[in-house]
Coordinates of C-alpha atoms in Angstrom, one line a residue:
X1 CA -4.9 21.2 -2.8
X2 CA -3.3 18.6 -5.0
X3 CA 0.3 19.4 -6.2
X4 CA -0.5 19.4 -9.9
X5 CA -1.9 22.0 -12.2
X6 CA -5.3 21.3 -13.9
X7 CA -4.7 19.3 -17.0
X8 CA -6.0 20.9 -20.3
X9 CA -4.7 17.9 -22.2
X10 CA -4.5 14.2 -21.2
X11 CA -1.5 13.2 -19.1
X12 CA 0.8 11.3 -21.5
X13 CA 2.0 7.7 -20.6
X14 CA 5.6 9.0 -20.7
X15 CA 5.1 10.3 -17.1
X16 CA 5.5 6.7 -16.0
X17 CA 9.2 6.8 -17.1
X18 CA 10.0 10.2 -15.7
X19 CA 13.7 10.3 -14.6
X20 CA 14.5 10.5 -10.9
X21 CA 16.4 13.3 -9.1
X22 CA 19.3 10.8 -8.6
X23 CA 21.1 10.0 -11.9
X24 CA 19.8 6.7 -13.3
X25 CA 23.4 5.7 -14.1
X26 CA 24.2 5.8 -10.4
X27 CA 21.2 3.7 -9.5
X28 CA 22.1 1.1 -12.2
X29 CA 25.7 1.0 -11.0
X30 CA 24.5 0.3 -7.5
X31 CA 22.0 -2.3 -8.8
X32 CA 19.4 -0.3 -6.9
X33 CA 16.6 0.0 -9.5
X34 CA 13.7 -1.8 -7.8
X35 CA 11.1 -1.6 -10.6
X36 CA 10.6 -1.6 -14.4
X37 CA 8.4 1.2 -15.6
X38 CA 5.1 0.3 -17.1
X39 CA 5.0 0.2 -20.9
X40 CA 1.3 0.6 -21.6
X41 CA 1.5 -0.2 -25.3
X42 CA 3.5 -3.4 -25.2
X43 CA 2.1 -4.7 -22.0
X44 CA -1.6 -3.9 -22.3
X45 CA -2.1 -2.7 -25.9
X46 CA -2.5 0.9 -24.8
X47 CA -5.6 0.2 -22.7
X48 CA -5.7 0.1 -18.9
X49 CA -9.5 0.2 -18.3
X50 CA -10.2 -2.2 -15.4
X51 CA -6.6 -3.4 -15.3
X52 CA -5.6 -4.1 -11.7
X53 CA -2.6 -2.7 -9.9
X54 CA -1.7 -3.0 -6.2
X55 CA -0.5 0.0 -4.4
X56 CA 1.0 0.7 -1.0
X57 CA 2.2 4.0 0.4
X58 CA 4.5 4.9 3.3
X59 CA 4.5 8.2 5.1
X60 CA 6.7 10.5 7.2
X61 CA 5.7 13.0 9.8
X62 CA 6.2 16.7 9.3
X63 CA 4.8 17.6 12.7
X64 CA 4.3 15.6 15.8
X65 CA 1.0 14.8 17.5
X66 CA -0.2 17.3 20.1
X67 CA -1.9 16.0 23.2
X68 CA -4.1 17.5 25.8
X69 CA -4.7 16.2 29.3
X70 CA -8.3 16.3 30.4
X71 CA -9.5 17.0 34.0
X72 CA -9.9 13.3 34.7
X73 CA -6.3 12.7 33.8
X74 CA -7.0 11.1 30.4
X75 CA -5.0 12.3 27.4
X76 CA -6.5 13.0 24.0
X77 CA -5.0 14.1 20.7
X78 CA -5.6 17.8 20.2
X79 CA -3.9 17.9 16.8
X80 CA -2.9 14.9 14.8
X81 CA 0.6 14.6 13.2
X82 CA 0.9 16.1 9.7
X83 CA 1.9 13.4 7.3
X84 CA 3.6 13.5 3.9
X85 CA 4.0 10.8 1.3
X86 CA 7.5 9.3 1.6
X87 CA 7.3 6.3 -0.7
X88 CA 4.7 4.7 -3.0
X89 CA 5.0 1.4 -4.7
X90 CA 2.7 -0.1 -7.4
X91 CA 2.8 -3.6 -8.7
X92 CA 1.2 -5.1 -11.8
X93 CA -1.9 -7.2 -11.1
X94 CA -2.1 -8.8 -14.6
X95 CA 0.0 -9.9 -17.5
X96 CA 3.3 -11.8 -17.7
X97 CA 4.9 -9.5 -15.2
X98 CA 2.2 -10.2 -12.6
X99 CA 3.1 -8.7 -9.1
X100 CA 6.3 -7.1 -10.4
X101 CA 6.7 -3.4 -9.5
X102 CA 6.1 -0.7 -12.1
X103 CA 6.5 2.2 -9.7
X104 CA 8.7 2.4 -6.6
X105 CA 9.2 6.1 -5.9
X106 CA 10.7 7.7 -2.9
X107 CA 9.6 11.3 -2.5
X108 CA 12.0 14.3 -1.9
X109 CA 10.6 16.3 1.1
X110 CA 10.3 20.1 0.8
X111 CA 9.5 20.5 4.5
X112 CA 11.6 19.3 7.4
X113 CA 10.8 15.8 8.6
X114 CA 10.3 15.4 12.4
X115 CA 9.8 11.6 12.3
X116 CA 10.6 9.1 9.6
X117 CA 8.4 6.6 11.4
X118 CA 10.9 3.9 10.4
X119 CA 9.2 1.2 12.4
X120 CA 6.0 1.6 10.3
X121 CA 7.3 3.1 7.1
X122 CA 10.7 1.4 6.7
X123 CA 12.1 4.8 5.7
X124 CA 15.2 6.5 7.1
X125 CA 16.7 9.9 6.5
X126 CA 19.3 8.6 4.0
X127 CA 16.5 7.1 1.9
X128 CA 15.2 10.6 1.1
X129 CA 18.6 12.4 0.9
X130 CA 19.5 13.1 -2.7
X131 CA 23.2 13.0 -1.9
X132 CA 23.3 9.5 -0.6
X133 CA 20.1 7.7 -1.4
X134 CA 20.2 4.4 -3.3
X135 CA 16.6 4.7 -4.4
X136 CA 14.4 6.2 -7.2
X137 CA 14.0 9.6 -5.5
X138 CA 11.6 12.0 -7.2
X139 CA 9.2 14.9 -6.6
X140 CA 5.7 14.7 -5.2
X141 CA 4.3 16.3 -8.4
X142 CA 5.8 13.5 -10.6
X143 CA 4.3 10.8 -8.3
X144 CA 0.9 12.5 -8.4
X145 CA 1.1 12.6 -12.2
X146 CA 1.8 8.9 -12.4
X147 CA -1.1 8.0 -10.1
X148 CA -3.4 10.5 -11.9
X149 CA -2.5 8.9 -15.2
X150 CA -3.3 5.4 -14.0
X151 CA -6.5 6.7 -12.4
X152 CA -7.6 8.6 -15.6
X153 CA -7.0 5.4 -17.7
X154 CA -9.6 3.6 -15.6
X155 CA -7.3 1.1 -13.8
X156 CA -8.4 -0.5 -10.5
X157 CA -6.2 -0.1 -7.4
X158 CA -5.9 -3.0 -5.0
X159 CA -4.4 -2.5 -1.5
X160 CA -4.8 -2.7 2.2
X161 CA -6.2 0.4 3.8
X162 CA -6.2 2.2 0.5
X163 CA -9.0 4.6 1.3
X164 CA -6.9 6.1 4.2
X165 CA -3.8 6.1 2.0
X166 CA -5.5 8.1 -0.8
X167 CA -7.1 10.5 1.7
X168 CA -3.6 11.2 3.2
X169 CA -2.1 11.5 -0.3
X170 CA -4.9 13.9 -1.1
X171 CA -6.1 12.2 -4.3
X172 CA -9.7 11.3 -4.9
X173 CA -10.3 7.8 -6.3
X174 CA -13.8 6.7 -7.1
X175 CA -15.1 3.8 -5.0
X176 CA -15.5 1.6 -8.1
X177 CA -11.7 1.9 -8.7
X178 CA -10.7 0.7 -5.3
X179 CA -10.5 -2.9 -4.0
X180 CA -9.5 -2.7 -0.4
X181 CA -8.5 -6.0 1.3
X182 CA -9.4 -4.5 4.6
X183 CA -13.0 -4.6 3.5
X184 CA -12.9 -7.9 1.6
X185 CA -11.8 -9.8 4.6
X186 CA -13.8 -7.9 7.2
X187 CA -16.8 -9.3 9.2
X188 CA -19.4 -6.6 9.4
X189 CA -19.2 -4.5 12.6
X190 CA -16.0 -6.2 13.7
X191 CA -12.4 -5.1 13.9
X192 CA -10.3 -4.6 10.8
X193 CA -7.6 -7.2 10.3
X194 CA -4.0 -6.2 9.7
X195 CA -2.2 -7.1 6.5
X196 CA 0.3 -9.2 8.5
X197 CA -2.4 -11.2 10.1
X198 CA -4.2 -11.9 6.8
X199 CA -0.9 -12.8 5.1
X200 CA -0.1 -15.3 7.8
X201 CA -3.5 -16.9 7.9
X202 CA -4.5 -16.8 4.2
X203 CA -1.1 -17.0 2.4
X204 CA 1.1 -18.6 5.1
X205 CA 3.5 -15.7 4.6
X206 CA 5.5 -13.9 7.3
X207 CA 5.7 -10.3 6.5
X208 CA 6.5 -7.1 8.4
X209 CA 8.5 -9.0 10.9
X210 CA 11.0 -6.2 11.4
X211 CA 9.7 -3.2 9.4
X212 CA 7.4 -2.4 6.5
X213 CA 8.3 -2.5 2.8
X214 CA 5.8 -1.1 0.4
X215 CA 6.6 -3.5 -2.4
X216 CA 6.2 -6.4 -0.2
X217 CA 2.9 -5.0 1.2
X218 CA 1.5 -4.2 -2.3
X219 CA 2.4 -7.7 -3.5
X220 CA 0.8 -9.3 -0.5
X221 CA -2.4 -7.3 -1.0
X222 CA -2.5 -8.5 -4.6
X223 CA -2.1 -12.1 -3.6
X224 CA -4.9 -11.7 -1.0
X225 CA -7.2 -10.3 -3.7
X226 CA -6.4 -13.3 -6.0
X227 CA -7.1 -15.6 -3.1
X228 CA -10.4 -13.9 -2.4
X229 CA -11.5 -14.4 -6.0
X230 CA -10.7 -18.1 -5.5
X231 CA -12.8 -18.2 -2.4
X232 CA -15.7 -16.5 -4.2
X233 CA -15.6 -19.1 -7.0
X234 CA -15.6 -21.9 -4.4
X235 CA -18.3 -20.2 -2.3
X236 CA -16.0 -20.2 0.8
X237 CA -15.7 -16.4 1.5
X238 CA -18.0 -16.4 4.6
X239 CA -16.4 -19.6 6.0
X240 CA -12.9 -18.2 5.6
X241 CA -13.8 -14.9 7.3
X242 CA -15.4 -16.8 10.2
X243 CA -12.3 -18.9 10.5
X244 CA -10.1 -15.7 10.4
X245 CA -12.0 -14.1 13.3
X246 CA -12.1 -17.4 15.3
X247 CA -8.3 -17.7 14.9
X248 CA -7.8 -14.1 15.9
X249 CA -9.7 -14.5 19.1
X250 CA -8.0 -17.8 19.9
X251 CA -4.5 -16.4 19.2
X252 CA -5.1 -13.0 20.6
X253 CA -4.5 -11.6 17.1
X254 CA -0.8 -12.8 17.3
X255 CA 0.6 -14.3 14.1
X256 CA 2.9 -16.8 15.9
X257 CA 0.0 -19.1 16.9
X258 CA -1.8 -19.1 13.5
X259 CA -0.2 -22.3 12.1
X260 CA -1.1 -24.2 15.3
X261 CA -4.7 -23.0 15.1
X262 CA -5.0 -24.1 11.5
X263 CA -3.5 -27.5 12.2
X264 CA -5.7 -28.1 15.3
X265 CA -8.8 -27.1 13.5
X266 CA -7.9 -28.8 10.2
X267 CA -8.3 -25.6 8.2
X268 CA -7.3 -25.6 4.6
X269 CA -6.8 -22.2 3.0

């Protein structure tokens, strides 16, 4: 079940500025505030219907995967890892603060974490420790209320693999409020392309070279969406997608050879 109580009254916009567990004065002294809370009135006149925001989430594992060995020697997952939301970042998709973060919350865990999955999440134990963290640490309930507020106001979420993220977070978002770059840049019945591969080919950006950062990933998804809209206006969507898959097959889906492929094939993105 979702970690909020049923709302008898609308969620107020003040939830977007809810204070963290860590004193704000400490974060300001460290220069560690990574976002400016959304002011719905001054930025969007109190209305968020169809306003775009890009979201990315990172997770930690509360239990490890369990495997079973079959008679033929193959191993299958008998029980998947239990994941919990560790960080969520949201960036503006419109207005003068385009692509600037309005949420960057790290979530205090109430259950023991068995794996911070740092390689994929960018999170470490100290990030979620209220005694030493340098981040905007908060509770899962407060994060849910922020997301629920944006959802209830009719905004549209942009991201990469958002459907899976929302499923893991355990929040239902209608299809018409999700714009998933996994699907925008996917050839039917073909493999899904990674955010890093798309960023390298479409945006000529090198991301996730060492670890993941959810603000970077959210910004990248938003830029990919903006680029997709350009391709739509130019009537180039199908051509770009065909070039993406041709490049992937030629480069064995490694980003290091993308620039060479584009140059050799005179591809302009």
